[in-house]
Amino acid sequence: MKIGELSKLTGLTASRIRFYESAGLLRAVARQANGYRDYPPEAASVLETIDSAQRAGFSLEQIRHLLPLGDGSWDHEKLLMALKAKVAEVEVLQKRLKQNKAQLLVAIDSIENRPDSIDCEDNRTRVLDRLRSKGVVASRRKPARDG
């Protein structure tokens, strides 16, 4: 099929398809006498796999090593290891995002509910103290003593 057909089928732009081909993620295809690329039907599933993997957070280099081997077969062990590693990365990111959200919510609440009797500088100290007490900002470290 021509690149336009493949683009419609996958939802990817022709330039993106050409990029994946030039990056070695999509096998180079035969050209017709008029110079048009002639993609096999399996190119659509390869492109959808690449797009899906990118959306899941895999880099192009990681994807290159996960795609089926020359004979079209997958290295299932390597694929499972990569998928499990990506899930672990996502879990770490989720934990960090949860902490960030907690920090932001405490800061918002502290700012919105600032007592009228304190100025901005005192409120900054109050907000940081609240964040420390909630465990979302590291406590101040005491300077090390010599001797």
Coordinates of N, CA, C and O in Angstrom, one line a residue:
M1 N 0.8 -1.2 0.0 CA 0.0 0.0 0.0 C 0.9 1.2 0.0 O 2.0 1.2 0.5
K2 N 0.4 2.3 -0.5 CA 1.1 3.6 -0.5 C 1.1 4.3 0.8 O 0.2 3.9 1.7
I3 N 1.9 5.2 1.0 CA 2.1 5.9 2.3 C 0.8 6.6 2.8 O 0.5 6.6 3.9
G4 N 0.1 7.1 1.8 CA -1.2 7.8 2.1 C -2.2 6.9 2.7 O -2.9 7.2 3.7
E5 N -2.3 5.7 2.1 CA -3.2 4.6 2.7 C -2.8 4.2 4.1 O -3.6 4.0 4.9
L6 N -1.5 4.0 4.2 CA -0.9 3.6 5.5 C -1.2 4.7 6.6 O -1.5 4.4 7.7
S7 N -1.0 5.9 6.2 CA -1.3 7.0 7.1 C -2.8 7.0 7.5 O -3.0 7.2 8.7
K8 N -3.7 6.9 6.6 CA -5.1 6.8 6.9 C -5.4 5.6 7.8 O -6.2 5.8 8.8
L9 N -4.8 4.5 7.5 CA -5.1 3.3 8.3 C -4.6 3.4 9.8 O -5.2 2.9 10.7
T10 N -3.4 4.0 10.0 CA -2.8 4.1 11.3 C -3.1 5.4 12.0 O -2.9 5.5 13.2
G11 N -3.5 6.4 11.3 CA -3.7 7.7 11.9 C -2.4 8.5 12.1 O -2.3 9.6 12.8
L12 N -1.3 8.0 11.6 CA 0.0 8.7 11.7 C 0.3 9.5 10.4 O -0.2 9.1 9.3
T13 N 1.0 10.6 10.5 CA 1.2 11.4 9.3 C 2.3 10.7 8.5 O 3.1 9.9 9.0
A14 N 2.3 11.0 7.2 CA 3.2 10.4 6.3 C 4.7 10.8 6.7 O 5.6 9.9 6.6
S15 N 4.9 12.0 7.2 CA 6.2 12.4 7.6 C 6.7 11.5 8.8 O 7.9 11.2 8.9
R16 N 5.8 11.2 9.7 CA 6.1 10.4 10.9 C 6.5 9.0 10.4 O 7.4 8.4 10.9
I17 N 5.7 8.5 9.5 CA 6.0 7.1 8.9 C 7.4 7.1 8.3 O 8.2 6.2 8.5
R18 N 7.7 8.1 7.5 CA 9.0 8.2 6.9 C 10.1 8.4 7.9 O 11.2 7.8 7.8
F19 N 9.8 9.1 9.0 CA 10.8 9.2 10.1 C 11.1 7.9 10.7 O 12.3 7.5 10.9
Y20 N 10.1 7.1 11.0 CA 10.3 5.8 11.6 C 11.1 4.9 10.7 O 11.9 4.1 11.1
E21 N 10.8 5.0 9.4 CA 11.6 4.2 8.4 C 13.0 4.7 8.4 O 13.9 3.8 8.5
S22 N 13.3 6.0 8.4 CA 14.7 6.4 8.3 C 15.4 6.1 9.6 O 16.6 6.0 9.6
A23 N 14.6 6.0 10.7 CA 15.3 5.7 12.0 C 15.5 4.2 12.2 O 16.0 3.8 13.2
G24 N 15.1 3.4 11.2 CA 15.3 2.0 11.3 C 14.3 1.2 12.1 O 14.4 0.1 12.4
L25 N 13.2 1.9 12.5 CA 12.1 1.2 13.2 C 11.2 0.5 12.3 O 10.5 -0.5 12.7
L26 N 11.0 0.9 11.1 CA 10.2 0.3 10.1 C 11.1 -0.1 9.0 O 11.9 0.7 8.5
R27 N 11.0 -1.3 8.6 CA 11.9 -1.8 7.6 C 11.8 -1.0 6.3 O 10.6 -0.6 5.9
A28 N 12.9 -0.8 5.7 CA 12.8 -0.1 4.4 C 12.0 -0.9 3.4 O 12.0 -2.1 3.4
V29 N 11.2 -0.2 2.6 CA 10.3 -0.9 1.7 C 10.7 -0.7 0.3 O 11.4 0.3 0.0
A30 N 10.2 -1.6 -0.5 CA 10.5 -1.5 -2.0 C 9.8 -0.3 -2.5 O 8.7 0.2 -2.0
R31 N 10.4 0.3 -3.6 CA 9.8 1.4 -4.3 C 9.2 0.9 -5.6 O 9.9 0.1 -6.3
Q32 N 8.1 1.5 -6.0 CA 7.5 1.2 -7.3 C 8.3 1.9 -8.4 O 9.2 2.7 -8.0
A33 N 8.1 1.6 -9.6 CA 8.8 2.2 -10.7 C 8.7 3.8 -10.6 O 9.6 4.5 -11.0
N34 N 7.6 4.3 -10.1 CA 7.4 5.7 -10.0 C 8.0 6.3 -8.8 O 7.9 7.5 -8.5
G35 N 8.7 5.5 -8.0 CA 9.4 6.0 -6.8 C 8.5 6.0 -5.5 O 9.1 6.2 -4.4
Y36 N 7.3 5.6 -5.6 CA 6.4 5.5 -4.4 C 6.8 4.3 -3.6 O 7.1 3.3 -4.1
R37 N 6.7 4.5 -2.3 CA 7.0 3.4 -1.4 C 5.8 2.4 -1.5 O 4.6 2.9 -1.5
D38 N 6.1 1.1 -1.3 CA 5.0 0.1 -1.4 C 5.1 -0.7 0.0 O 6.0 -1.5 0.1
Y39 N 4.3 -0.3 0.9 CA 4.3 -0.9 2.2 C 3.5 -2.2 2.3 O 2.4 -2.2 1.8
P40 N 4.0 -3.2 3.0 CA 3.2 -4.4 3.1 C 2.2 -4.2 4.2 O 2.3 -3.3 5.1
P41 N 1.1 -5.1 4.3 CA 0.1 -4.9 5.2 C 0.5 -4.9 6.7 O 0.0 -4.2 7.5
E42 N 1.6 -5.7 7.0 CA 2.1 -5.8 8.4 C 2.7 -4.5 8.9 O 2.9 -4.3 10.1
A43 N 3.0 -3.6 7.9 CA 3.6 -2.3 8.3 C 2.7 -1.5 9.3 O 3.1 -0.8 10.2
A44 N 1.4 -1.7 9.0 CA 0.4 -1.0 9.9 C 0.5 -1.4 11.3 O 0.5 -0.6 12.3
S45 N 0.6 -2.7 11.6 CA 0.7 -3.2 13.0 C 2.0 -2.8 13.6 O 2.1 -2.5 14.8
V46 N 3.1 -2.8 12.8 CA 4.4 -2.4 13.4 C 4.3 -0.9 13.8 O 4.7 -0.5 14.9
L47 N 3.7 -0.1 12.9 CA 3.6 1.4 13.2 C 2.7 1.6 14.5 O 3.0 2.4 15.3
E48 N 1.6 0.8 14.6 CA 0.7 0.9 15.7 C 1.5 0.5 17.0 O 1.3 1.1 18.1
T49 N 2.3 -0.5 16.9 CA 3.1 -1.0 18.0 C 4.1 0.1 18.5 O 4.2 0.5 19.6
I50 N 4.7 0.8 17.5 CA 5.7 1.8 17.8 C 5.0 3.0 18.4 O 5.4 3.5 19.5
D51 N 3.9 3.4 17.9 CA 3.1 4.5 18.4 C 2.6 4.2 19.8 O 2.7 5.1 20.7
S52 N 2.1 3.0 20.0 CA 1.6 2.6 21.4 C 2.8 2.6 22.4 O 2.6 3.1 23.5
A53 N 3.9 2.1 22.0 CA 5.1 2.0 22.9 C 5.5 3.4 23.2 O 5.9 3.7 24.4
Q54 N 5.5 4.4 22.3 CA 5.9 5.7 22.6 C 4.9 6.4 23.5 O 5.4 7.1 24.5
R55 N 3.7 6.1 23.4 CA 2.7 6.7 24.3 C 2.8 6.1 25.7 O 2.5 6.8 26.6
A56 N 3.4 4.9 25.8 CA 3.6 4.3 27.1 C 4.9 4.7 27.7 O 5.2 4.4 28.9
G57 N 5.6 5.6 27.0 CA 6.8 6.2 27.6 C 8.1 5.6 27.2 O 9.2 5.9 27.7
F58 N 8.1 4.6 26.2 CA 9.3 4.1 25.7 C 10.0 5.0 24.7 O 9.4 5.7 23.9
S59 N 11.3 5.1 24.8 CA 12.1 5.9 23.9 C 12.2 5.2 22.5 O 12.0 3.9 22.5
L60 N 12.5 5.9 21.5 CA 12.7 5.2 20.2 C 13.8 4.2 20.3 O 13.7 3.1 19.6
E61 N 14.9 4.4 21.0 CA 15.9 3.5 21.1 C 15.5 2.2 21.8 O 15.8 1.1 21.4
Q62 N 14.7 2.4 22.9 CA 14.1 1.2 23.6 C 13.2 0.4 22.7 O 13.3 -0.8 22.6
I63 N 12.4 1.1 21.9 CA 11.5 0.5 21.0 C 12.2 -0.3 19.9 O 11.9 -1.5 19.6
R64 N 13.3 0.3 19.4 CA 14.1 -0.4 18.4 C 14.6 -1.8 18.9 O 14.6 -2.8 18.1
H65 N 14.9 -1.9 20.2 CA 15.4 -3.2 20.7 C 14.2 -4.2 21.1 O 14.5 -5.3 21.4
L66 N 13.0 -3.6 21.1 CA 11.9 -4.5 21.5 C 11.1 -5.0 20.3 O 10.3 -6.0 20.4
L67 N 11.2 -4.4 19.1 CA 10.5 -4.8 17.9 C 10.9 -6.2 17.5 O 12.0 -6.7 17.9
P68 N 10.0 -6.9 16.8 CA 10.3 -8.3 16.4 C 11.7 -8.3 15.7 O 12.1 -7.4 15.0
L69 N 12.3 -9.5 15.8 CA 13.6 -9.7 15.2 C 13.4 -9.8 13.6 O 12.2 -9.8 13.1
G70 N 14.4 -10.0 12.9 CA 14.4 -10.0 11.4 C 13.4 -11.0 10.9 O 12.8 -10.8 9.8
D71 N 13.2 -12.2 11.6 CA 12.3 -13.2 11.1 C 10.8 -12.9 11.5 O 9.9 -13.7 11.2
G72 N 10.6 -11.8 12.2 CA 9.3 -11.4 12.6 C 8.8 -11.9 13.9 O 7.7 -11.6 14.4
S73 N 9.7 -12.6 14.6 CA 9.4 -13.2 15.9 C 9.8 -12.2 17.0 O 10.8 -11.5 16.9
W74 N 9.1 -12.2 18.1 CA 9.4 -11.4 19.2 C 10.3 -12.1 20.2 O 10.2 -13.3 20.4
D75 N 11.2 -11.4 20.9 CA 11.9 -11.9 22.0 C 11.1 -11.7 23.2 O 11.1 -10.7 23.9
H76 N 10.2 -12.7 23.5 CA 9.2 -12.5 24.6 C 9.8 -12.2 25.9 O 9.2 -11.4 26.7
E77 N 10.9 -12.9 26.3 CA 11.5 -12.6 27.6 C 12.0 -11.2 27.7 O 11.7 -10.5 28.7
K78 N 12.6 -10.7 26.7 CA 13.1 -9.3 26.7 C 12.0 -8.3 26.7 O 12.0 -7.3 27.4
L79 N 10.9 -8.6 25.9 CA 9.7 -7.8 25.9 C 9.1 -7.7 27.3 O 8.7 -6.6 27.8
L80 N 8.9 -8.9 27.9 CA 8.3 -8.9 29.3 C 9.1 -8.1 30.3 O 8.6 -7.4 31.1
M81 N 10.4 -8.3 30.2 CA 11.3 -7.5 31.1 C 11.2 -6.0 30.9 O 11.1 -5.3 31.9
A82 N 11.1 -5.6 29.7 CA 11.0 -4.2 29.4 C 9.6 -3.6 29.8 O 9.6 -2.5 30.4
L83 N 8.6 -4.4 29.6 CA 7.3 -4.0 30.0 C 7.2 -3.9 31.6 O 6.6 -2.9 32.1
K84 N 7.7 -4.8 32.3 CA 7.7 -4.8 33.7 C 8.5 -3.7 34.3 O 8.1 -3.0 35.2
A85 N 9.6 -3.4 33.6 CA 10.5 -2.3 34.0 C 9.7 -0.9 33.8 O 9.8 0.0 34.7
K86 N 9.0 -0.8 32.7 CA 8.2 0.4 32.5 C 7.1 0.6 33.5 O 6.9 1.7 34.0
V87 N 6.5 -0.5 33.9 CA 5.5 -0.4 34.9 C 6.1 0.1 36.2 O 5.5 0.9 36.9
A88 N 7.3 -0.4 36.6 CA 7.9 0.0 37.8 C 8.3 1.5 37.7 O 8.1 2.2 38.7
E89 N 8.7 2.0 36.5 CA 8.9 3.4 36.3 C 7.7 4.2 36.5 O 7.7 5.3 37.2
V90 N 6.6 3.7 36.0 CA 5.3 4.4 36.1 C 4.9 4.5 37.6 O 4.4 5.5 38.1
E91 N 5.1 3.4 38.3 CA 4.7 3.4 39.8 C 5.5 4.4 40.5 O 5.0 5.1 41.4
V92 N 6.8 4.6 40.2 CA 7.7 5.6 40.9 C 7.2 7.0 40.5 O 7.1 7.8 41.4
L93 N 6.8 7.2 39.3 CA 6.3 8.5 38.8 C 5.0 8.8 39.5 O 4.8 9.9 40.0
Q94 N 4.1 7.8 39.7 CA 2.8 8.0 40.4 C 3.1 8.4 41.8 O 2.4 9.3 42.3
K95 N 4.0 7.7 42.5 CA 4.3 8.1 43.9 C 4.8 9.5 44.0 O 4.4 10.3 44.8
R96 N 5.7 9.9 43.0 CA 6.2 11.3 43.0 C 5.1 12.3 42.8 O 5.0 13.3 43.4
L97 N 4.2 11.9 41.8 CA 3.1 12.8 41.5 C 2.2 13.0 42.7 O 1.6 14.1 43.0
K98 N 1.9 11.9 43.4 CA 1.1 11.9 44.6 C 1.7 12.9 45.7 O 1.0 13.7 46.3
Q99 N 3.0 12.8 45.8 CA 3.7 13.7 46.8 C 3.6 15.1 46.3 O 3.3 16.0 47.1
N100 N 3.8 15.3 45.0 CA 3.7 16.7 44.5 C 2.3 17.3 44.7 O 2.2 18.4 45.1
K101 N 1.3 16.4 44.5 CA -0.1 16.9 44.6 C -0.3 17.3 46.1 O -0.9 18.3 46.4
A102 N 0.1 16.4 47.0 CA -0.1 16.7 48.4 C 0.6 18.0 48.8 O 0.0 18.8 49.5
Q103 N 1.8 18.2 48.3 CA 2.5 19.5 48.6 C 1.8 20.7 48.1 O 1.6 21.7 48.8
L104 N 1.3 20.6 46.8 CA 0.5 21.7 46.2 C -0.8 22.0 47.0 O -1.1 23.1 47.2
L105 N -1.5 20.9 47.4 CA -2.7 21.1 48.1 C -2.5 21.8 49.5 O -3.3 22.7 49.9
V106 N -1.4 21.4 50.2 CA -1.1 22.0 51.5 C -0.8 23.5 51.2 O -1.2 24.4 52.0
A107 N 0.0 23.8 50.2 CA 0.4 25.1 49.9 C -0.8 26.0 49.5 O -1.0 27.1 50.0
I108 N -1.7 25.4 48.7 CA -2.9 26.2 48.3 C -3.7 26.5 49.6 O -4.2 27.6 49.8
D109 N -4.0 25.5 50.4 CA -4.8 25.7 51.6 C -4.1 26.7 52.5 O -4.8 27.6 53.1
S110 N -2.8 26.6 52.7 CA -2.1 27.6 53.5 C -2.2 29.0 53.0 O -2.3 29.9 53.8
I111 N -2.1 29.2 51.7 CA -2.2 30.5 51.2 C -3.6 31.0 51.2 O -3.9 32.2 51.6
E112 N -4.6 30.2 50.8 CA -6.0 30.6 50.8 C -6.5 30.9 52.2 O -7.3 31.8 52.4
N113 N -6.0 30.2 53.2 CA -6.5 30.4 54.6 C -5.5 31.2 55.5 O -5.4 30.9 56.7
R114 N -4.8 32.1 54.9 CA -3.8 32.9 55.6 C -4.5 33.8 56.6 O -5.4 34.5 56.2
P115 N -4.1 33.8 57.8 CA -4.7 34.7 58.8 C -4.4 36.1 58.4 O -3.3 36.5 57.9
D116 N -5.4 37.0 58.5 CA -5.3 38.4 58.1 C -4.2 39.1 58.9 O -3.7 40.1 58.4
S117 N -3.8 38.6 60.1 CA -2.9 39.3 60.9 C -1.4 39.1 60.6 O -0.6 39.7 61.2
I118 N -1.1 38.3 59.6 CA 0.3 38.1 59.2 C 0.6 38.6 57.8 O -0.3 38.6 56.9
D119 N 1.9 39.0 57.6 CA 2.3 39.5 56.3 C 2.8 38.4 55.5 O 2.8 37.2 55.9
C120 N 3.1 38.7 54.2 CA 3.5 37.6 53.3 C 4.8 36.9 53.7 O 4.8 35.6 53.6
E121 N 5.7 37.6 54.3 CA 7.0 36.9 54.8 C 6.7 35.9 55.9 O 7.1 34.8 55.8
D122 N 5.9 36.3 56.8 CA 5.5 35.4 57.9 C 4.6 34.3 57.4 O 4.7 33.1 57.9
N123 N 3.8 34.5 56.4 CA 3.0 33.5 55.8 C 3.8 32.5 55.1 O 3.6 31.3 55.1
R124 N 4.9 32.9 54.4 CA 5.8 32.0 53.7 C 6.4 31.0 54.7 O 6.4 29.8 54.5
T125 N 6.8 31.6 55.8 CA 7.4 30.7 56.9 C 6.3 29.7 57.4 O 6.6 28.5 57.6
R126 N 5.1 30.2 57.6 CA 4.0 29.4 58.0 C 3.7 28.3 57.0 O 3.5 27.1 57.4
V127 N 3.7 28.6 55.7 CA 3.4 27.6 54.7 C 4.5 26.5 54.7 O 4.2 25.3 54.7
L128 N 5.7 27.0 54.8 CA 6.8 26.0 54.8 C 6.8 25.1 56.0 O 7.0 23.9 56.0
D129 N 6.4 25.7 57.2 CA 6.3 24.9 58.4 C 5.2 23.9 58.3 O 5.3 22.7 58.7
R130 N 4.1 24.3 57.7 CA 3.0 23.3 57.4 C 3.4 22.2 56.5 O 3.1 21.1 56.7
L131 N 4.1 22.6 55.5 CA 4.6 21.5 54.5 C 5.5 20.6 55.2 O 5.5 19.4 55.0
R132 N 6.4 21.1 56.1 CA 7.3 20.2 56.8 C 6.6 19.3 57.7 O 6.9 18.1 57.8
S133 N 5.6 19.9 58.4 CA 4.8 19.0 59.4 C 4.0 18.0 58.7 O 3.7 16.9 59.3
K134 N 3.6 18.2 57.4 CA 2.9 17.2 56.7 C 3.8 16.2 56.0 O 3.4 15.2 55.4
G135 N 5.1 16.5 56.1 CA 6.1 15.6 55.6 C 6.3 15.7 54.0 O 6.8 14.8 53.4
V136 N 5.8 16.8 53.5 CA 6.0 16.9 52.0 C 7.1 17.8 51.6 O 7.4 18.0 50.5
V137 N 7.8 18.4 52.6 CA 9.0 19.2 52.4 C 10.0 18.7 53.4 O 9.6 18.5 54.6
A138 N 11.2 18.5 53.0 CA 12.2 18.0 54.0 C 12.4 19.0 55.1 O 12.4 20.2 54.9
S139 N 12.6 18.5 56.3 CA 12.9 19.3 57.4 C 14.2 20.0 57.3 O 15.1 19.5 56.6
R140 N 14.3 21.2 57.9 CA 15.6 21.9 57.9 C 16.6 21.1 58.6 O 16.4 20.5 59.6
R141 N 17.8 21.0 58.0 CA 18.9 20.3 58.6 C 19.7 21.3 59.4 O 20.0 22.4 59.0
K142 N 20.2 20.8 60.5 CA 21.0 21.7 61.4 C 22.4 21.6 60.8 O 22.9 20.6 60.4
P143 N 23.1 22.8 60.8 CA 24.5 22.8 60.3 C 25.4 21.8 61.1 O 25.2 21.7 62.4
A144 N 26.3 21.2 60.4 CA 27.2 20.3 61.1 C 28.2 21.1 62.0 O 28.6 22.2 61.6
R145 N 28.5 20.6 63.2 CA 29.4 21.2 64.1 C 30.8 20.7 63.9 O 31.0 19.5 63.7
D146 N 31.7 21.6 64.0 CA 33.1 21.2 63.9 C 33.6 20.7 65.3 O 33.3 21.4 66.3
G147 N 34.4 19.6 65.3 CA 35.0 19.2 66.5 C 34.2 18.5 67.5 O 34.2 18.3 68.5

